[in-house]
Amino acid sequence: MSAVKYRLDGNVAVLEIDNPPVNATSISVREGLAEALKEAGADPAVDALVLTGSNGVFLAGADIKEISSGLSNKFPMLRDLQSQMEALPKPIVAAIQGVALGGGFEIALTCHWRVAAKSAQVGLPEVKLGLLPGAGGTQRFTRLAGPEAALDAITSGAQIPATRALELGLIDALADDVVAEAIVFARQAAADQRPLRLASNVTEKITGADPAVFAAFRKKLESKARGQLAPWRIIDCIEAACTRPKDEAFQLERDWYNECRNSAQRKALVHGFFAEREARKIPDLPTDTQPLPVRRAAIIGAGTMGGGIAMNFANAGIPVQLLELTQEALDRGLGLIKRNYAASVTRGSLTQAAMDRALSLVQGVTEYEALAAADIVIEAVFEDMKVKKDVFTRLDAVCAPQAILATNTSSLDIDAIAEITSRPQNVIGTHFFSPANVMKLLENVRSRHSSARTIATAMSLGKQLGKVAVLAGNCDGFIGNRMLQFYSGEAEFLLEEGATPEQIDTVMEGFGFAMGPLAVRDLAGNDVGYLIRKSRRIPDDERFSPILQRVFEAGRLGQKSGRGFYRYEGRTRIPDPEIMTLIEGVSRDLGITRREIPDDEILNRLLHPLVNEGAKIVAEGIAIRASDVDVVYVNGYGFPAYKGGPMFWAQEIGFEKVVETMRKLAPTHGQRWRPAPLLERLASGGQGWSDLKKTA
Ligand code: COA
């Protein structure tokens, strides 16, 4: 069976790509297309061609697995097909439904015209995989839509709705019945002998492009794309489209594509792509498990977290109730939500109509009895077991028997919360990250009672809300916060020994973290950090640095009090000699002689604890697989996506080296530096994370 179906509709050949699930341009598709193009070209009864896809999708782009295996370089490559298409003297019309992405959109851009369903989306998302569109995508897009639109779209990888693509000149017509209308379009173009329009020859929008556009865009991207390769190369390509002769610009795009393709960043981001999809798979759930459809939700607690979670549901079009027991607290919470939406409208990232629609889905309530129709209730109240148990007892009494009762706790025992109810099988942790309406991660935490349906519902909720969901087991801190305590704790040991907050943060931000650990502490609040620290259980032979406690006791709560590990003017952090006096005082009290700490020691000292605790989490089955830990860290903790996550990082530098570094540091820095047995096993066996599945 060919991956391309060929049929005739009168004098129009319809080429339908059929490569489930998303019609990636795998080698079978490329071979099928080459064959079908040849046949249509040679058949005198064919006057025009329509290119389309099965499965409700045009083409989702290169087969990402082939990029790693090298098969994507096998003949015919996309550019061979494009040469074949451009040489054909018959009109080719793309009929786009679903998505046309990456190489798929590059093929569409090579057709003479494009007709798209109104619901279709197009785009060049390669940047998200550390790549750039290497089959003329940056060139044809820029020629059709102009450099400004190309810069925005290709450096972000965003999907563009068909209506917008029409305005930009990327497609030529919208259709209800896309294949039928594309056939009519193609037949008419042939009958009219309309001059064939190749995007690669269109010049209106690239002639006389203002060079200042590129300088300004580079400046705009400075902090967002810091440390990355692909976004900068994409700008270079678009600039080349406007300033170099056509053939030279196409060649540069190919060269820079190869540079990106061979980069460690590409490898890390492709790992991330598959890791996110793998995370949805829960091996012990029966395959026929059906999630409970979530049509109505409720949130307990209208604080920053509860309000943010409610916004997620409203944004996804799901009616959501927000409960506070007093009208004042409820009004405050609803006001906060309104202000958040209004700020997005002011920024231009949301329309007034979308804000009104979202707000109409949020209903404030002050009585538990009002929640009887909710399919899922998420508790987001104060982090205190007694308070949580009280909430769950009340929910148990009023909610529908099949409703899922979820807690947003970031560390408390989910089993204990479940056991207070008469339906422990319906209880689960849904740990959102602040700000909940922005952060991508949803860390779902199963209790030992959670039923398959409860777990499946929480996981599918992630997709419904546009989040990346990962399933964790129940333990102190789950996956993310359990690892974080060792990372943040090590930062304070480094301060005791001689580092400064700005040195530590600069090193970690240089590695690619969105924020260094001490800046993060100041953002989250040192009162909150200290309270969580106090509740942690640590082994007798371990200690925490007293720095956090002293910072808290000095009233340096972080950004909110204008002082923490830094002094703040607005949100700008400024090194503060006063904090150094406090830190040096701690060193003195502990009898530590402060020393210069090299930057590479800081990096090692902070990354290894993440890897080590992550390995214990995998060994204990708290995370299903190592790549789930990476998904948590990239999407919830600011770990640079283009470095793949802590577990991927460890594998890339080599487990032997990781273990060796830890063993070297253990005699000076204590038991916490003893390598996890799983790391030692991987190091001695020369294995990778994916081998664990096979040997388990
Ligand atoms: N190559 C190979 N496999 C792909 C793929 C691609 N380009 N795009 C998707 N898949 C696979 C996924 O791995 C997943 O496999 P699984 O079910 O075994 O886990 C399956 O197709 C479905 O993908 P998923 O993302 O879960 O479906 P979705 O409906 O949420 O989204 C897309 C569909 C096409 C929007 C999304 O998959 C996507 O963005 N793909 C990548 C597009 C891209 O980057 N193209 C350029 C490549 S250079």
XYZ file of C-alpha atoms and ligand atoms in Angstrom:
744
model
C 0.000 0.000 0.000
C 1.469 3.319 -1.061
C 1.480 6.172 1.434
C 0.101 8.350 -1.375
C -3.296 7.577 -2.904
C -3.738 8.643 -6.497
C -7.080 9.233 -8.186
C -8.475 11.180 -11.083
C -11.326 13.643 -10.787
C -11.915 14.365 -14.471
C -8.799 16.132 -15.686
C -7.467 16.758 -12.144
C -5.164 14.267 -10.414
C -5.752 14.159 -6.651
C -2.729 13.056 -4.637
C -3.729 12.147 -1.091
C -1.004 11.515 1.459
C -1.969 8.801 3.909
C 0.581 8.163 6.632
C -1.178 7.910 10.013
C -1.342 9.340 12.551
C -0.281 12.796 11.284
C 0.967 12.269 7.691
C 4.612 12.985 8.467
C 6.775 13.144 5.340
C 8.457 9.797 5.999
C 10.490 8.153 3.260
C 7.423 6.141 2.101
C 5.499 9.402 1.606
C 8.356 11.019 -0.279
C 8.760 8.013 -2.556
C 4.991 7.854 -3.114
C 4.822 11.559 -3.926
C 7.730 11.390 -6.366
C 5.987 8.533 -8.158
C 2.576 10.254 -8.187
C 4.021 13.558 -9.449
C 5.747 11.672 -12.240
C 2.554 9.884 -13.196
C 0.442 13.067 -13.197
C 3.104 14.917 -15.159
C 3.254 12.206 -17.805
C -0.512 11.644 -18.182
C -1.870 13.811 -21.035
C -5.375 13.466 -19.549
C -4.223 15.329 -16.414
C -4.318 19.130 -16.696
C -3.849 19.999 -13.014
C -3.021 18.465 -9.622
C -4.418 18.746 -6.100
C -2.289 17.721 -3.176
C -4.021 16.826 0.076
C -3.844 14.565 3.132
C -5.942 11.841 4.805
C -6.767 11.552 8.513
C -8.040 15.171 8.652
C -4.483 16.478 8.366
C -2.531 17.910 5.426
C 1.026 17.056 6.496
C 2.562 17.468 9.973
C 6.096 17.850 8.668
C 9.237 15.797 8.613
C 9.103 12.462 10.377
C 10.943 13.477 13.532
C 12.199 9.946 14.128
C 13.883 10.061 10.717
C 15.804 13.208 11.668
C 17.650 11.259 14.351
C 18.040 8.092 12.277
C 19.366 9.911 9.201
C 16.559 8.532 6.974
C 15.375 12.094 6.312
C 18.468 12.506 4.127
C 17.520 9.571 1.928
C 16.464 10.241 -1.685
C 14.015 11.664 -2.538
C 14.430 14.450 -0.008
C 11.849 17.229 0.252
C 13.940 19.465 -1.935
C 14.022 16.800 -4.684
C 10.228 16.723 -4.627
C 10.120 20.501 -4.678
C 12.340 20.621 -7.781
C 10.034 18.079 -9.388
C 6.970 20.194 -8.496
C 8.483 23.458 -9.688
C 9.460 21.848 -12.997
C 5.934 20.537 -13.660
C 4.122 22.660 -16.256
C 0.702 21.952 -14.705
C -0.976 23.872 -11.863
C -0.618 22.260 -8.425
C -3.013 23.342 -5.694
C -2.633 22.375 -2.034
C -5.894 21.497 -0.243
C -5.062 22.098 3.414
C -7.136 20.714 6.247
C -6.121 20.166 9.869
C -2.504 21.232 10.026
C 0.212 21.912 7.461
C 3.361 22.157 9.522
C 7.095 22.199 8.959
C 8.089 20.228 5.871
C 4.371 19.767 5.198
C 3.876 23.504 4.918
C 7.075 23.780 2.890
C 5.505 21.379 0.376
C 2.303 23.450 0.406
C 4.355 26.616 -0.184
C 5.884 24.951 -3.233
C 2.442 24.373 -4.783
C 1.326 27.170 -7.088
C -1.728 27.967 -4.949
C -3.108 27.011 -1.565
C -6.739 26.530 -0.531
C -7.343 25.933 3.185
C -10.240 24.885 5.382
C -11.323 27.717 7.677
C -10.303 25.670 10.711
C -6.864 24.781 9.322
C -3.585 25.889 10.890
C -0.275 26.343 9.122
C 3.202 27.041 10.432
C 6.884 26.308 10.585
C 7.479 24.921 14.113
C 11.011 23.600 13.482
C 12.509 26.062 15.968
C 10.836 24.097 18.762
C 13.005 21.149 17.760
C 16.190 23.212 17.524
C 15.903 23.267 13.731
C 15.012 25.658 10.977
C 12.867 24.879 7.943
C 15.516 23.544 5.576
C 13.453 23.004 2.451
C 13.099 26.625 1.408
C 10.535 27.384 4.129
C 12.225 30.523 5.417
C 12.639 31.746 1.841
C 9.180 31.092 0.414
C 7.400 32.245 3.588
C 9.342 35.523 3.569
C 8.718 36.091 -0.115
C 4.952 35.594 0.316
C 4.348 37.264 3.683
C 7.283 39.671 4.100
C 10.145 39.659 6.587
C 8.289 41.002 9.635
C 5.621 38.282 9.564
C 8.282 35.664 8.828
C 10.451 36.730 11.772
C 7.558 36.497 14.219
C 6.164 33.238 12.909
C 9.307 31.227 12.234
C 11.305 32.197 15.320
C 8.299 31.358 17.530
C 7.154 28.318 15.545
C 3.571 29.401 16.226
C 0.661 27.867 14.363
C -1.133 30.414 12.194
C -4.920 30.151 11.763
C -6.017 29.940 8.118
C -7.833 33.287 8.288
C -4.615 35.022 9.348
C -2.577 33.074 6.787
C -4.922 34.414 4.105
C -4.313 38.004 5.269
C -0.568 37.390 5.213
C -0.652 36.053 1.650
C 0.439 32.560 2.674
C -2.727 30.970 1.335
C -4.963 32.045 -1.503
C -8.489 31.002 -0.546
C -10.570 29.633 2.326
C -13.000 26.809 1.702
C -15.746 24.815 3.404
C -15.217 21.659 1.380
C -11.526 22.046 0.855
C -10.712 19.189 -1.526
C -13.744 19.813 -3.780
C -13.024 23.539 -3.955
C -9.306 22.978 -4.573
C -10.232 20.714 -7.506
C -12.445 23.466 -8.960
C -9.631 26.002 -8.392
C -7.029 23.788 -10.074
C -9.290 22.972 -13.048
C -10.043 26.652 -13.581
C -6.361 27.632 -13.358
C -5.590 25.069 -16.061
C -8.508 26.180 -18.240
C -7.477 29.840 -17.946
C -3.850 28.903 -18.571
C -3.128 31.052 -15.544
C 0.615 31.752 -15.213
C 1.974 29.333 -12.607
C 2.914 31.216 -9.447
C 6.032 29.998 -7.664
C 6.587 31.487 -4.203
C 10.315 31.218 -4.819
C 9.974 33.855 -7.559
C 7.723 36.304 -5.718
C 9.654 39.442 -4.827
C 7.248 42.278 -3.926
C 7.560 41.928 -0.152
C 11.315 41.390 -0.030
C 12.469 44.208 -2.265
C 13.728 47.180 -0.347
C 13.242 45.525 3.062
C 14.458 47.848 5.791
C 17.682 46.430 7.367
C 16.665 48.050 10.675
C 13.913 45.422 10.945
C 16.505 42.700 11.515
C 18.558 44.671 14.020
C 15.413 45.509 15.979
C 14.226 41.907 15.947
C 17.593 40.598 17.125
C 17.400 43.008 20.034
C 13.855 41.930 20.832
C 14.907 38.279 20.930
C 18.062 38.889 22.984
C 16.888 37.597 26.330
C 14.245 35.153 25.081
C 16.555 33.214 22.761
C 19.712 33.609 24.823
C 22.013 30.613 24.399
C 20.039 29.079 21.524
C 21.161 28.478 17.978
C 18.114 27.981 15.751
C 16.237 31.284 16.367
C 19.307 33.304 15.421
C 19.935 31.255 12.300
C 16.299 31.735 11.299
C 16.766 35.505 11.447
C 19.916 35.109 9.317
C 17.925 33.098 6.747
C 15.115 35.653 6.545
C 17.632 38.468 6.213
C 19.379 36.513 3.456
C 16.024 36.113 1.658
C 15.800 39.893 1.517
C 19.415 40.771 0.818
C 21.099 37.939 -1.129
C 20.535 36.532 -4.620
C 17.900 33.780 -4.565
C 20.160 30.756 -5.118
C 22.683 31.941 -2.552
C 19.959 32.526 0.049
C 18.462 29.054 -0.513
C 21.946 27.538 -0.160
C 22.601 29.440 3.071
C 19.348 28.106 4.476
C 20.497 24.562 3.690
C 23.902 25.130 5.319
C 22.380 26.618 8.441
C 19.793 23.844 8.579
C 22.626 21.312 8.644
C 24.383 23.261 11.379
C 21.219 23.156 13.518
C 20.511 19.534 12.682
C 23.964 18.489 13.884
C 23.701 20.491 17.106
C 23.337 19.153 20.645
C 20.379 21.515 21.033
C 18.447 19.747 18.269
C 19.064 16.408 19.936
C 17.879 17.739 23.304
C 14.720 19.331 21.908
C 13.760 16.234 19.918
C 14.211 14.277 23.154
C 11.812 16.758 24.782
C 9.225 16.339 21.996
C 9.020 12.583 22.423
C 9.389 12.788 26.221
C 6.243 14.934 26.469
C 4.272 12.453 24.408
C 5.679 9.441 26.247
C 4.696 11.019 29.574
C 1.029 10.592 28.655
C 1.433 6.827 28.591
C 0.722 5.116 31.897
C 1.726 1.454 31.549
C -0.405 0.047 34.362
C -3.682 1.578 33.188
C -5.918 -0.892 31.330
C -5.982 0.194 27.670
C -9.769 0.534 27.680
C -9.767 3.050 30.573
C -12.095 5.937 29.746
C -11.497 9.295 31.417
C -14.505 10.994 32.961
C -15.553 13.800 30.582
C -14.878 17.112 32.345
C -17.737 19.448 31.428
C -17.894 21.500 34.614
C -15.173 22.171 37.146
C -14.887 23.855 40.514
C -11.951 25.350 42.391
C -11.784 25.755 46.154
C -9.911 28.898 47.130
C -9.734 32.082 45.059
C -6.159 33.053 45.920
C -3.478 33.556 43.278
C -3.248 29.811 42.670
C -6.979 29.026 42.705
C -7.712 31.974 40.430
C -4.965 30.950 38.000
C -6.319 27.387 37.857
C -9.836 28.692 37.235
C -8.495 30.763 34.325
C -7.128 27.576 32.754
C -10.594 26.050 32.648
C -12.224 29.241 31.379
C -9.573 29.535 28.654
C -10.362 25.979 27.600
C -14.085 26.815 27.392
C -15.041 24.780 30.476
C -17.469 26.433 32.947
C -15.777 26.734 36.338
C -17.003 27.657 39.798
C -14.745 29.415 42.255
C -15.529 28.939 45.925
C -14.612 31.196 48.824
C -16.605 31.152 52.028
C -16.861 34.927 52.384
C -18.115 37.357 49.775
C -15.117 39.686 50.376
C -12.557 36.961 49.643
C -14.542 35.865 46.613
C -14.753 39.412 45.254
C -11.014 39.830 45.775
C -10.319 36.603 43.857
C -12.686 37.429 41.013
C -11.171 40.922 40.822
C -7.706 39.408 40.470
C -8.837 37.204 37.584
C -10.437 40.178 35.856
C -7.249 42.231 36.259
C -5.124 39.396 34.847
C -7.315 39.144 31.754
C -7.464 42.923 31.369
C -3.647 43.081 31.448
C -3.550 40.588 28.546
C -6.050 42.710 26.607
C -3.902 45.808 27.208
C -0.799 43.916 26.071
C -2.652 42.861 22.939
C -2.342 39.121 23.572
C -6.109 38.695 24.151
C -9.158 40.273 22.554
C -11.857 41.938 24.630
C -14.351 39.404 23.234
C -12.174 36.475 24.376
C -11.844 38.061 27.829
C -15.626 38.497 28.082
C -16.172 34.915 26.978
C -13.691 33.578 29.540
C -15.120 35.675 32.375
C -18.649 34.531 31.562
C -17.504 30.968 32.297
C -16.263 31.782 35.810
C -18.946 31.696 38.494
C -18.178 32.772 42.055
C -19.919 30.823 44.837
C -19.804 30.885 48.638
C -21.565 27.592 49.468
C -20.206 24.060 49.078
C -23.723 22.907 48.146
C -23.386 24.821 44.850
C -20.736 22.354 43.650
C -23.003 19.318 43.225
C -22.772 19.287 39.408
C -18.977 19.595 39.078
C -17.149 16.707 37.361
C -13.879 17.680 39.025
C -13.166 19.852 42.040
C -9.649 21.131 42.625
C -8.770 22.290 46.093
C -6.254 25.160 46.224
C -6.403 26.314 49.838
C -3.708 26.942 52.451
C -0.987 24.261 52.546
C -2.004 22.684 55.845
C -3.169 19.085 56.262
C -5.885 19.925 58.778
C -7.386 22.578 56.507
C -7.205 20.253 53.490
C -8.879 17.400 55.354
C -11.689 19.701 56.372
C -12.216 20.781 52.744
C -12.242 17.185 51.499
C -14.747 16.089 54.148
C -17.094 18.833 53.020
C -16.551 18.063 49.331
C -17.216 14.383 49.923
C -20.577 15.293 51.415
C -21.821 17.481 48.552
C -20.163 16.358 45.308
C -21.662 13.916 42.821
C -20.558 10.340 43.611
C -18.484 9.982 40.425
C -16.835 13.430 40.731
C -13.055 13.576 40.954
C -11.742 15.359 44.037
C -8.295 16.784 43.401
C -5.805 18.632 45.564
C -3.299 21.185 44.382
C -0.943 20.463 47.273
C 2.720 20.798 46.359
C 3.965 18.269 48.917
C 1.369 16.891 51.340
C 0.472 13.197 51.569
C -2.223 12.441 48.981
C -3.050 9.069 50.597
C -3.954 10.802 53.852
C -6.165 13.314 52.029
C -7.879 10.536 50.054
C -8.522 8.461 53.176
C -10.579 11.190 54.833
C -13.212 10.740 52.102
C -15.625 7.874 51.384
C -14.293 7.730 47.789
C -10.508 7.533 48.033
C -10.415 6.019 44.524
C -11.664 9.370 43.129
C -8.950 11.439 44.819
C -5.754 12.590 43.092
C -3.180 15.380 43.272
C -3.197 17.947 40.463
C -0.178 20.120 41.167
C -0.235 23.305 39.095
C 2.692 25.715 38.955
C 2.557 29.422 39.606
C 1.441 31.451 37.704
C -1.013 28.663 36.947
C -2.469 30.354 33.889
C 1.006 30.539 32.315
C 3.126 27.590 33.440
C 2.880 24.525 31.225
C 3.406 21.752 33.759
C 0.665 19.758 35.451
C 2.208 17.292 37.908
C -0.523 14.757 38.669
C 0.068 12.722 41.801
C -1.590 9.355 42.273
C -2.435 8.107 45.724
C -2.346 4.393 46.380
C -6.135 4.469 46.103
C -6.487 6.445 42.829
C -8.515 4.444 40.307
C -7.497 4.005 36.680
C -10.320 6.306 35.632
C -9.243 9.013 38.091
C -5.678 8.895 36.780
C -6.818 8.880 33.150
C -9.073 11.880 33.832
C -6.261 13.919 35.409
C -3.948 13.059 32.514
C -6.473 13.928 29.842
C -7.285 17.116 31.753
C -3.701 18.168 31.022
C -4.356 17.981 27.314
C -7.738 19.710 27.629
C -6.116 22.631 29.460
C -3.167 22.839 27.062
C -0.730 21.641 29.732
C 2.000 19.061 29.708
C 0.911 16.431 32.220
C 3.234 14.056 34.063
C 2.179 11.397 36.544
C 4.111 11.184 39.828
C 3.883 8.848 42.779
C 3.074 10.064 46.271
C 6.110 11.093 48.334
C 7.369 14.208 50.091
C 7.658 16.836 47.311
C 6.629 14.413 44.524
C 9.016 14.691 41.548
C 9.720 18.396 41.148
C 9.886 19.799 44.667
C 11.632 16.737 46.042
C 14.514 17.398 43.649
C 14.344 21.152 44.122
C 15.142 21.017 47.837
C 18.561 19.515 47.071
C 19.223 22.054 44.335
C 18.214 25.127 46.356
C 19.865 23.668 49.465
C 23.156 23.303 47.608
C 22.955 26.942 46.490
C 22.930 27.961 50.145
C 25.905 25.716 50.953
C 27.754 27.495 48.143
C 26.882 30.842 49.714
C 28.285 29.632 53.058
C 31.499 28.559 51.363
C 32.205 31.782 49.502
C 29.877 32.363 46.542
C 27.632 35.402 46.170
C 23.958 35.280 45.112
C 24.739 37.044 41.837
C 27.578 34.670 41.020
C 25.338 31.623 41.515
C 22.416 33.070 39.596
C 24.633 34.278 36.766
C 26.182 30.826 36.349
C 22.799 29.070 36.255
C 21.268 31.649 33.936
C 24.340 31.296 31.730
C 23.599 27.567 31.582
C 20.127 28.512 30.385
C 17.837 28.478 33.417
C 15.178 31.156 33.155
C 16.204 32.357 36.655
C 18.949 31.375 39.069
C 17.988 29.610 42.333
C 18.273 32.632 44.619
C 16.327 34.913 42.301
C 13.670 32.172 42.257
C 13.622 32.102 46.077
C 13.072 35.847 46.148
C 10.262 35.539 43.621
C 8.474 32.739 45.487
C 8.974 34.467 48.863
C 11.506 33.505 51.516
C 8.751 33.145 54.106
C 7.094 30.498 51.923
C 10.449 28.819 51.252
C 11.309 28.753 54.926
C 7.921 27.316 55.954
C 8.291 24.505 53.427
C 11.879 23.900 54.543
C 10.757 23.613 58.178
C 8.231 20.934 57.280
C 10.820 18.722 55.555
C 12.184 15.609 57.156
C 15.910 15.132 56.692
C 18.205 12.313 57.803
C 20.172 12.841 61.028
C 23.511 13.017 59.230
C 22.303 15.856 57.010
C 21.731 19.527 57.676
C 20.268 22.556 55.969
C 22.178 25.801 55.813
C 20.810 28.336 58.321
C 20.973 31.059 55.640
C 17.329 30.813 54.538
C 16.118 31.040 58.135
C 18.286 34.090 58.830
C 17.160 35.779 55.622
C 13.550 35.132 56.637
C 14.115 36.354 60.208
C 15.725 39.524 58.869
C 12.400 40.230 57.140
C 13.997 39.847 53.731
C 11.015 38.091 52.180
C 12.098 38.628 48.587
C 10.587 40.722 45.809
C 7.414 41.375 47.782
C 9.313 43.149 50.604
C 11.840 44.784 48.268
C 14.710 42.810 49.838
C 15.762 39.196 49.919
C 18.909 37.701 48.439
C 18.956 40.977 46.497
C 17.606 44.477 46.916
C 14.814 45.297 44.440
C 13.856 48.386 42.548
C 10.582 47.264 41.012
C 11.515 43.868 39.688
C 15.118 44.782 38.992
C 17.459 42.942 41.316
C 20.451 44.764 42.689
C 23.337 43.140 44.596
C 23.108 44.133 48.232
C 26.112 44.423 50.579
C 23.761 43.821 53.522
C 22.986 40.271 52.411
C 26.703 39.625 52.100
C 27.175 40.737 55.716
C 24.474 38.242 56.734
C 25.980 35.415 54.651
C 29.522 36.101 55.863
C 28.178 36.060 59.409
C 26.807 32.549 58.800
C 30.162 31.390 57.393
C 31.898 32.782 60.485
C 29.459 31.139 62.895
C 29.980 27.805 61.155
C 33.773 28.203 61.198
C 33.957 28.112 57.390
C 36.843 29.935 55.720
C 35.335 31.535 52.655
C 37.035 30.848 49.330
C 36.758 31.796 45.638
C 34.433 29.242 44.057
C 34.985 28.628 40.338
C 31.914 28.882 38.085
C 32.205 25.284 36.890
C 32.098 24.075 40.483
C 28.881 26.029 40.998
C 27.334 24.429 37.931
C 28.366 20.937 38.975
C 27.338 21.422 42.568
C 23.841 22.482 41.487
C 23.137 20.089 38.630
C 24.375 16.876 40.232
C 21.942 16.950 43.170
C 19.085 17.239 40.660
C 20.362 14.236 38.733
C 21.042 12.192 41.851
C 17.645 12.742 43.440
C 16.026 12.266 40.025
C 17.714 8.860 39.774
C 16.342 7.874 43.195
C 12.886 9.022 42.100
C 13.121 6.823 38.993
C 14.467 3.856 40.982
C 11.590 4.141 43.468
C 9.020 4.339 40.679
C 7.868 7.806 41.793
C 8.491 8.815 38.165
C 7.508 6.216 35.577
C 10.602 6.958 33.495
C 13.618 9.256 33.522
C 12.266 11.355 30.661
C 9.232 12.245 32.825
C 11.646 13.931 35.231
C 13.010 15.961 32.320
C 9.506 16.995 31.285
C 8.849 18.178 34.863
C 12.054 20.192 35.041
C 11.776 21.810 31.624
C 8.106 22.736 31.929
C 7.866 23.575 35.617
C 11.285 24.647 36.850
C 12.891 26.706 34.079
C 15.483 24.091 33.054
C 16.531 25.044 29.501
C 14.524 22.962 27.017
C 17.471 23.029 24.643
C 19.532 21.105 27.205
C 16.851 18.405 27.429
C 16.376 18.225 31.223
C 18.619 17.022 34.063
C 18.413 13.306 33.268
C 19.144 13.833 29.577
C 21.998 16.179 30.530
C 23.514 13.479 32.751
C 23.293 10.900 29.998
C 24.869 13.259 27.497
C 27.863 14.079 29.697
C 28.112 10.395 30.657
C 27.021 8.580 33.809
C 30.594 7.568 34.567
C 31.590 11.212 34.716
C 28.559 12.066 36.852
C 29.404 9.323 39.344
C 33.077 10.263 39.376
C 32.273 13.928 40.135
C 29.950 12.914 42.941
C 32.459 10.549 44.486
C 35.080 13.277 44.373
C 32.815 15.720 46.211
C 31.384 13.262 48.745
C 34.254 13.297 51.281
C 34.070 17.110 51.631
C 30.375 17.673 51.184
C 28.731 14.795 52.971
C 26.387 11.899 52.468
C 24.160 13.768 50.080
C 26.954 13.418 47.522
C 26.879 9.626 47.585
C 25.791 8.590 44.078
C 22.376 6.955 43.820
C 22.756 3.184 43.266
C 20.910 3.483 39.958
C 23.471 5.995 38.668
C 26.283 3.664 39.691
C 24.571 0.812 37.880
C 24.138 2.847 34.704
C 27.735 4.037 34.900
C 29.192 0.575 35.344
C 26.924 -1.070 32.768
C 27.498 1.550 30.078
C 23.716 1.852 29.765
C 21.292 4.676 29.014
C 17.932 5.540 30.584
C 16.036 3.786 27.816
C 17.836 0.507 28.620
C 16.123 0.458 32.017
C 12.788 -0.481 30.467
C 14.402 -3.456 28.786
C 16.167 -4.761 31.895
C 13.382 -3.995 34.400
N 7.089 12.944 13.130
C 6.925 11.753 13.745
N 5.947 11.521 14.645
C 5.089 12.526 14.888
C 5.207 13.784 14.271
C 6.255 13.969 13.346
N 6.418 15.122 12.702
N 4.224 14.568 14.733
C 3.512 13.831 15.600
N 4.034 12.604 15.694
C 3.515 11.471 16.490
C 3.635 11.742 17.988
O 4.896 11.329 18.486
C 2.499 10.915 18.538
O 2.928 9.571 18.582
P 2.442 8.601 19.770
O 0.954 8.579 19.682
O 3.108 7.325 19.481
O 2.924 9.246 21.044
C 1.427 11.007 17.442
O 2.128 11.387 16.256
C 0.347 12.025 17.706
O 0.974 13.279 18.006
P 0.406 14.246 19.142
O 1.308 15.401 19.240
O 0.143 13.464 20.362
O -0.994 14.641 18.503
P -1.745 16.018 18.517
O -3.000 15.773 17.788
O -1.788 16.594 19.887
O -0.842 17.037 17.662
C 0.515 17.768 15.817
C -0.603 16.808 16.304
C 0.828 17.405 14.404
C 0.017 19.223 15.902
C 1.744 17.625 16.745
O 2.067 16.251 16.841
C 2.977 18.334 16.273
O 3.104 19.518 16.495
N 3.898 17.621 15.631
C 5.196 18.124 15.254
C 5.112 18.995 14.044
C 6.485 19.474 13.683
O 7.238 19.935 14.499
N 6.808 19.369 12.407
C 8.091 19.777 11.938
C 9.048 18.660 12.031
S 10.643 19.160 11.533
